[in-house]
Short mmCIF file of C-alpha atoms and ligand atoms in Angstrom, two decimals:
data_model
loop_
_atom_site.label_atom_id
_atom_site.label_comp_id
_atom_site.label_asym_id
_atom_site.label_seq_id
_atom_site.Cartn_x
_atom_site.Cartn_y
_atom_site.Cartn_z
CA MET A 1119 57.76 -21.64 36.53
CA ILE A 1120 59.04 -18.08 36.65
CA ILE A 1121 61.92 -17.04 38.91
CA ALA A 1122 62.10 -13.28 39.55
CA ILE A 1123 65.37 -11.87 40.86
CA ASP A 1124 65.69 -8.22 41.86
CA GLY A 1125 68.26 -6.14 43.67
CA PRO A 1126 70.75 -3.28 43.40
CA ALA A 1127 74.00 -3.16 41.36
CA GLY A 1128 76.78 -5.51 42.43
CA ALA A 1129 74.64 -7.57 44.82
CA GLY A 1130 75.25 -10.76 42.82
CA LYS A 1131 71.98 -11.10 40.88
CA GLY A 1132 73.64 -12.01 37.59
CA THR A 1133 75.95 -14.64 39.11
CA ILE A 1134 73.11 -16.25 41.02
CA ALA A 1135 70.72 -16.11 38.05
CA GLY A 1136 73.31 -17.70 35.73
CA TYR A 1137 73.96 -20.47 38.27
CA LEU A 1138 70.27 -21.20 38.79
CA ALA A 1139 69.60 -21.17 35.04
CA LEU A 1140 72.21 -23.89 34.47
CA LYS A 1141 71.37 -25.95 37.55
CA PHE A 1142 67.61 -26.04 36.99
CA ASN A 1143 67.57 -25.67 33.19
CA PHE A 1144 65.77 -22.33 33.00
CA GLN A 1145 66.09 -19.75 30.24
CA TYR A 1146 67.65 -16.53 31.54
CA LEU A 1147 67.11 -12.86 30.68
CA ASP A 1148 69.21 -10.10 32.25
CA THR A 1149 66.66 -7.28 31.85
CA GLY A 1150 69.22 -4.61 32.78
CA MET A 1151 70.83 -5.34 29.39
CA LEU A 1152 67.71 -4.02 27.65
CA TYR A 1153 68.00 -0.76 29.59
CA ARG A 1154 71.71 -0.70 28.83
CA ALA A 1155 71.06 -1.29 25.11
CA LEU A 1156 68.62 1.63 25.11
CA ALA A 1157 71.17 3.74 27.01
CA LYS A 1158 73.90 2.93 24.48
CA ALA A 1159 71.65 3.94 21.58
CA VAL A 1160 70.70 7.16 23.40
CA ILE A 1161 74.38 8.01 24.01
CA GLN A 1162 75.17 7.29 20.34
CA ALA A 1163 72.31 9.55 19.20
CA ASN A 1164 73.59 12.27 21.54
CA VAL A 1165 70.22 12.65 23.22
CA ASP A 1166 69.80 14.11 26.73
CA PRO A 1167 66.97 12.08 28.32
CA ALA A 1168 66.08 14.89 30.73
CA LEU A 1169 65.60 17.35 27.85
CA ALA A 1170 64.18 15.06 25.15
CA PRO A 1171 62.37 12.07 26.70
CA GLU A 1172 60.25 11.71 23.54
CA GLU A 1173 63.41 10.94 21.55
CA VAL A 1174 64.30 8.24 24.08
CA ILE A 1175 60.83 6.72 23.64
CA GLN A 1176 61.30 6.68 19.88
CA ILE A 1177 64.67 4.96 20.20
CA ALA A 1178 63.13 2.46 22.68
CA GLN A 1179 60.78 1.28 19.92
CA SER A 1180 63.76 -0.15 18.04
CA ILE A 1181 65.13 -2.19 20.97
CA THR A 1182 64.62 -5.93 20.57
CA ILE A 1183 65.19 -8.84 22.95
CA GLU A 1184 68.37 -9.71 21.01
CA ALA A 1185 69.87 -6.40 22.20
CA ALA A 1186 70.38 -8.05 25.60
CA GLN A 1187 73.13 -10.18 24.01
CA ASP A 1188 75.39 -7.23 23.11
CA PRO A 1189 78.64 -7.82 25.08
CA ASP A 1190 79.59 -4.17 24.73
CA LEU A 1191 77.14 -2.82 27.31
CA ARG A 1192 79.08 -3.27 30.55
CA GLY A 1193 80.61 -0.25 32.28
CA GLU A 1194 79.26 2.42 34.60
CA LYS A 1195 78.84 5.11 31.91
CA VAL A 1196 76.20 3.06 30.10
CA ALA A 1197 74.73 1.96 33.47
CA ALA A 1198 74.34 5.56 34.65
CA MET A 1199 72.53 6.45 31.41
CA ALA A 1200 70.44 3.26 31.77
CA SER A 1201 69.12 4.44 35.11
CA GLN A 1202 68.29 7.85 33.60
CA VAL A 1203 66.28 6.42 30.70
CA ALA A 1204 64.69 3.97 33.16
CA VAL A 1205 62.69 6.77 34.81
CA ILE A 1206 60.75 7.47 31.58
CA PRO A 1207 57.41 5.61 31.94
CA GLU A 1208 56.70 5.11 28.20
CA ALA A 1209 60.21 3.76 27.60
CA ARG A 1210 59.69 1.30 30.46
CA LEU A 1211 56.36 0.17 28.98
CA LEU A 1212 58.05 -0.72 25.69
CA LEU A 1213 60.77 -2.72 27.46
CA ASN A 1214 58.19 -4.32 29.79
CA ASP A 1215 56.48 -5.81 26.76
CA LEU A 1216 59.69 -7.53 25.62
CA GLN A 1217 60.30 -8.92 29.11
CA ARG A 1218 56.77 -10.27 29.53
CA LYS A 1219 56.86 -11.88 26.08
CA PHE A 1220 60.13 -13.56 27.03
CA SER A 1221 58.72 -14.83 30.34
CA HIS A 1222 55.77 -16.44 28.54
CA SER A 1223 57.68 -17.88 25.58
CA ILE A 1224 59.57 -20.64 27.36
CA ALA A 1225 59.16 -24.13 25.94
CA ALA A 1226 60.68 -27.58 26.57
CA PRO A 1227 63.39 -28.55 27.36
CA TYR A 1228 63.43 -25.55 29.70
CA GLN A 1229 61.60 -25.71 33.05
CA GLY A 1230 60.81 -22.00 32.95
CA ALA A 1231 62.19 -18.46 32.85
CA ILE A 1232 64.55 -16.53 35.11
CA LEU A 1233 64.54 -12.76 34.80
CA ASP A 1234 66.74 -10.43 36.82
CA GLY A 1235 66.38 -6.69 37.23
CA ARG A 1236 64.80 -4.13 39.52
CA ASP A 1237 61.03 -4.61 39.14
CA ILE A 1238 60.61 -8.24 38.04
CA GLY A 1239 58.84 -9.49 41.17
CA THR A 1240 56.78 -6.32 41.57
CA VAL A 1241 55.81 -5.23 38.02
CA ILE A 1242 56.98 -7.51 35.21
CA CYS A 1243 56.10 -10.90 36.69
CA PRO A 1244 54.08 -10.36 39.90
CA GLU A 1245 52.74 -13.88 39.28
CA ALA A 1246 56.24 -15.45 39.55
CA GLU A 1247 56.16 -18.51 41.80
CA CYS A 1248 59.68 -17.86 43.09
CA LYS A 1249 60.96 -14.37 43.99
CA LEU A 1250 64.39 -13.49 45.31
CA PHE A 1251 65.70 -10.09 46.35
CA ILE A 1252 69.50 -10.10 46.37
CA THR A 1253 71.26 -7.34 48.24
CA ALA A 1254 74.58 -6.47 49.88
CA ARG A 1255 76.15 -3.56 51.74
CA PRO A 1256 77.07 -0.64 49.42
CA GLU A 1257 80.84 -0.85 50.07
CA VAL A 1258 80.87 -4.58 49.23
CA ARG A 1259 78.92 -3.96 46.01
CA THR A 1260 81.34 -1.20 44.96
CA GLN A 1261 84.37 -3.45 45.53
CA ARG A 1262 82.79 -6.23 43.46
CA ARG A 1263 81.95 -3.85 40.61
CA LEU A 1264 85.54 -2.54 40.59
CA LEU A 1265 86.86 -6.09 40.27
CA GLU A 1266 84.27 -7.00 37.64
CA THR A 1267 84.95 -4.01 35.41
CA GLN A 1268 88.72 -4.34 36.10
CA GLU A 1269 88.91 -0.65 36.97
CA SER A 1270 91.87 0.48 39.09
CA SER A 1271 91.26 0.88 42.81
CA ASP A 1272 92.00 4.64 42.40
CA LEU A 1273 88.47 4.77 41.07
CA LEU A 1274 86.96 3.42 44.30
CA ALA A 1275 85.54 6.80 45.36
CA THR A 1276 84.15 7.57 41.89
CA MET A 1277 82.61 4.12 41.51
CA SER A 1278 81.14 4.32 45.00
CA GLN A 1279 79.50 7.65 44.15
CA GLN A 1280 78.21 6.40 40.77
CA ILE A 1281 76.61 3.36 42.38
CA ALA A 1282 75.13 5.41 45.23
CA GLU A 1283 73.57 7.83 42.71
CA ARG A 1284 72.17 4.95 40.68
CA ASP A 1285 70.78 3.22 43.82
CA LYS A 1286 69.09 6.45 44.82
CA ARG A 1287 67.61 7.10 41.36
CA ASP A 1288 66.41 3.47 41.07
CA SER A 1289 64.87 3.36 44.55
CA THR A 1290 63.18 6.75 44.58
CA ARG A 1291 61.74 6.91 41.04
CA GLN A 1292 57.97 7.22 40.79
CA ILE A 1293 57.50 4.28 38.47
CA ALA A 1294 58.62 0.73 39.34
CA PRO A 1295 61.10 1.68 42.08
CA LEU A 1296 63.59 -0.91 43.30
CA THR A 1297 61.90 -2.60 46.26
CA PRO A 1298 61.45 -6.22 47.34
CA ALA A 1299 58.10 -7.81 46.46
CA VAL A 1300 56.16 -8.68 49.64
CA ASP A 1301 56.50 -12.37 48.83
CA ALA A 1302 60.24 -12.27 47.98
CA ILE A 1303 62.92 -13.99 50.05
CA ILE A 1304 65.76 -11.55 50.81
CA ILE A 1305 69.35 -12.77 50.56
CA ASP A 1306 72.13 -10.48 51.79
CA THR A 1307 75.31 -11.66 50.08
CA SER A 1308 77.72 -9.26 51.88
CA ASP A 1309 79.31 -11.97 54.01
CA LEU A 1310 78.70 -14.96 51.71
CA THR A 1311 81.03 -16.54 49.18
CA ILE A 1312 79.65 -17.00 45.64
CA ASP A 1313 79.12 -20.71 46.38
CA GLU A 1314 77.25 -19.97 49.61
CA ALA A 1315 75.01 -17.37 47.96
CA CYS A 1316 74.25 -19.68 45.03
CA SER A 1317 73.42 -22.66 47.23
CA LYS A 1318 71.15 -20.56 49.45
CA ALA A 1319 69.28 -19.39 46.34
CA ALA A 1320 69.18 -22.94 44.93
CA MET A 1321 67.67 -24.28 48.17
CA TYR A 1322 64.91 -21.72 47.89
CA VAL A 1323 64.24 -22.55 44.23
CA THR A 1324 64.05 -26.27 45.12
CA LYS A 1325 61.41 -25.39 47.72
CA CYS A 1326 59.44 -23.27 45.19
CA LEU A 1327 59.57 -26.10 42.62
CA SER A 1328 58.29 -28.68 45.10
CA GLU A 1329 55.50 -26.35 46.27
CA LEU A 1330 54.49 -25.76 42.67
CA LYS A 1331 54.41 -29.50 41.95
CA LYS A 1332 52.34 -30.06 45.10
CA SER A 1333 49.78 -27.42 44.13
CA GLN A 1334 49.61 -28.78 40.55
CA LYS A 1335 48.93 -32.26 41.94
CA GLN A 1336 46.21 -30.89 44.22
CA SER A 1337 44.49 -29.08 41.36
CA ILE A 1338 44.53 -32.27 39.25
CA ASN A 1339 42.94 -34.21 42.14
CA HIS A 1340 40.13 -31.68 42.57
O1 CDP B 643 74.22 -4.90 36.41
P1 CDP B 643 73.67 -3.83 37.31
O2 CDP B 643 72.87 -4.39 38.44
O3 CDP B 643 74.69 -2.83 37.69
O4 CDP B 643 72.67 -2.97 36.44
P2 CDP B 643 71.66 -3.51 35.35
O5 CDP B 643 70.85 -4.63 35.90
O6 CDP B 643 72.41 -3.76 34.09
O7 CDP B 643 70.66 -2.27 35.16
C1 CDP B 643 71.11 -0.99 34.73
C2 CDP B 643 70.03 0.02 35.08
O8 CDP B 643 68.83 -0.28 34.34
C3 CDP B 643 69.58 0.01 36.55
O9 CDP B 643 70.37 0.85 37.38
C4 CDP B 643 68.12 0.47 36.46
O10 CDP B 643 68.01 1.87 36.46
C5 CDP B 643 67.65 -0.01 35.10
N1 CDP B 643 66.80 -1.21 35.19
C6 CDP B 643 65.47 -1.05 35.52
O11 CDP B 643 65.03 0.06 35.77
N2 CDP B 643 64.62 -2.12 35.55
C7 CDP B 643 65.08 -3.35 35.29
N3 CDP B 643 64.24 -4.38 35.30
C8 CDP B 643 66.45 -3.56 34.98
C9 CDP B 643 67.30 -2.46 34.95
#
């Protein structure tokens, strides 16, 4: 089974995905890390994606799935660049390939794959049996990101602006904009504790798993 999780920055996708992966024994890919890895390489090469998108595409060819493990990719500077490279269609296509390969490469003992990002339920895995769209009010997401990155609260205004710019770029881009899939369940985590958000998501996954089992049984009987 494939679980697709989408949503904006700071909504709680990563926390929920990590929890579900452990609870249900799924293999997890944070697809934003691929965009962040590309962004880091673009920053290191001193390339301006608006002026030289072809150089970004060339760099994207060297990104591998292992890049998602780099712990040095957190931080809003890399994230801002990630959302700039993410508007380049050919760069997305290269990263899409890695994500789809991952989603189809899962073997026992795992039950399936969980991917989180912006376009998993709509573009990468439209066939996913279980789709969640995790969201929260912008001010709550900014506060969480400040805590997560351990930035001082003096940076609240800056962080709030950075996240708003990124939300806008991600939601209004021509290709694969951030939007819930029509068959996604939407969870607003603004007024939920981490435990509450995770158990709500887990209840939904349990339902998806039992529906999948039911439909597999039916197809065997026919
Ligand atoms: O962790 P956070 O939600 O802040 O961001 P992320 O998931 O690491 O993604 C960083 C940026 O990569 C996003 O703002 C998007 O522009 C881009 N991205 C994307 O376009 N498609 C994805 N599937 C994942 C990330």
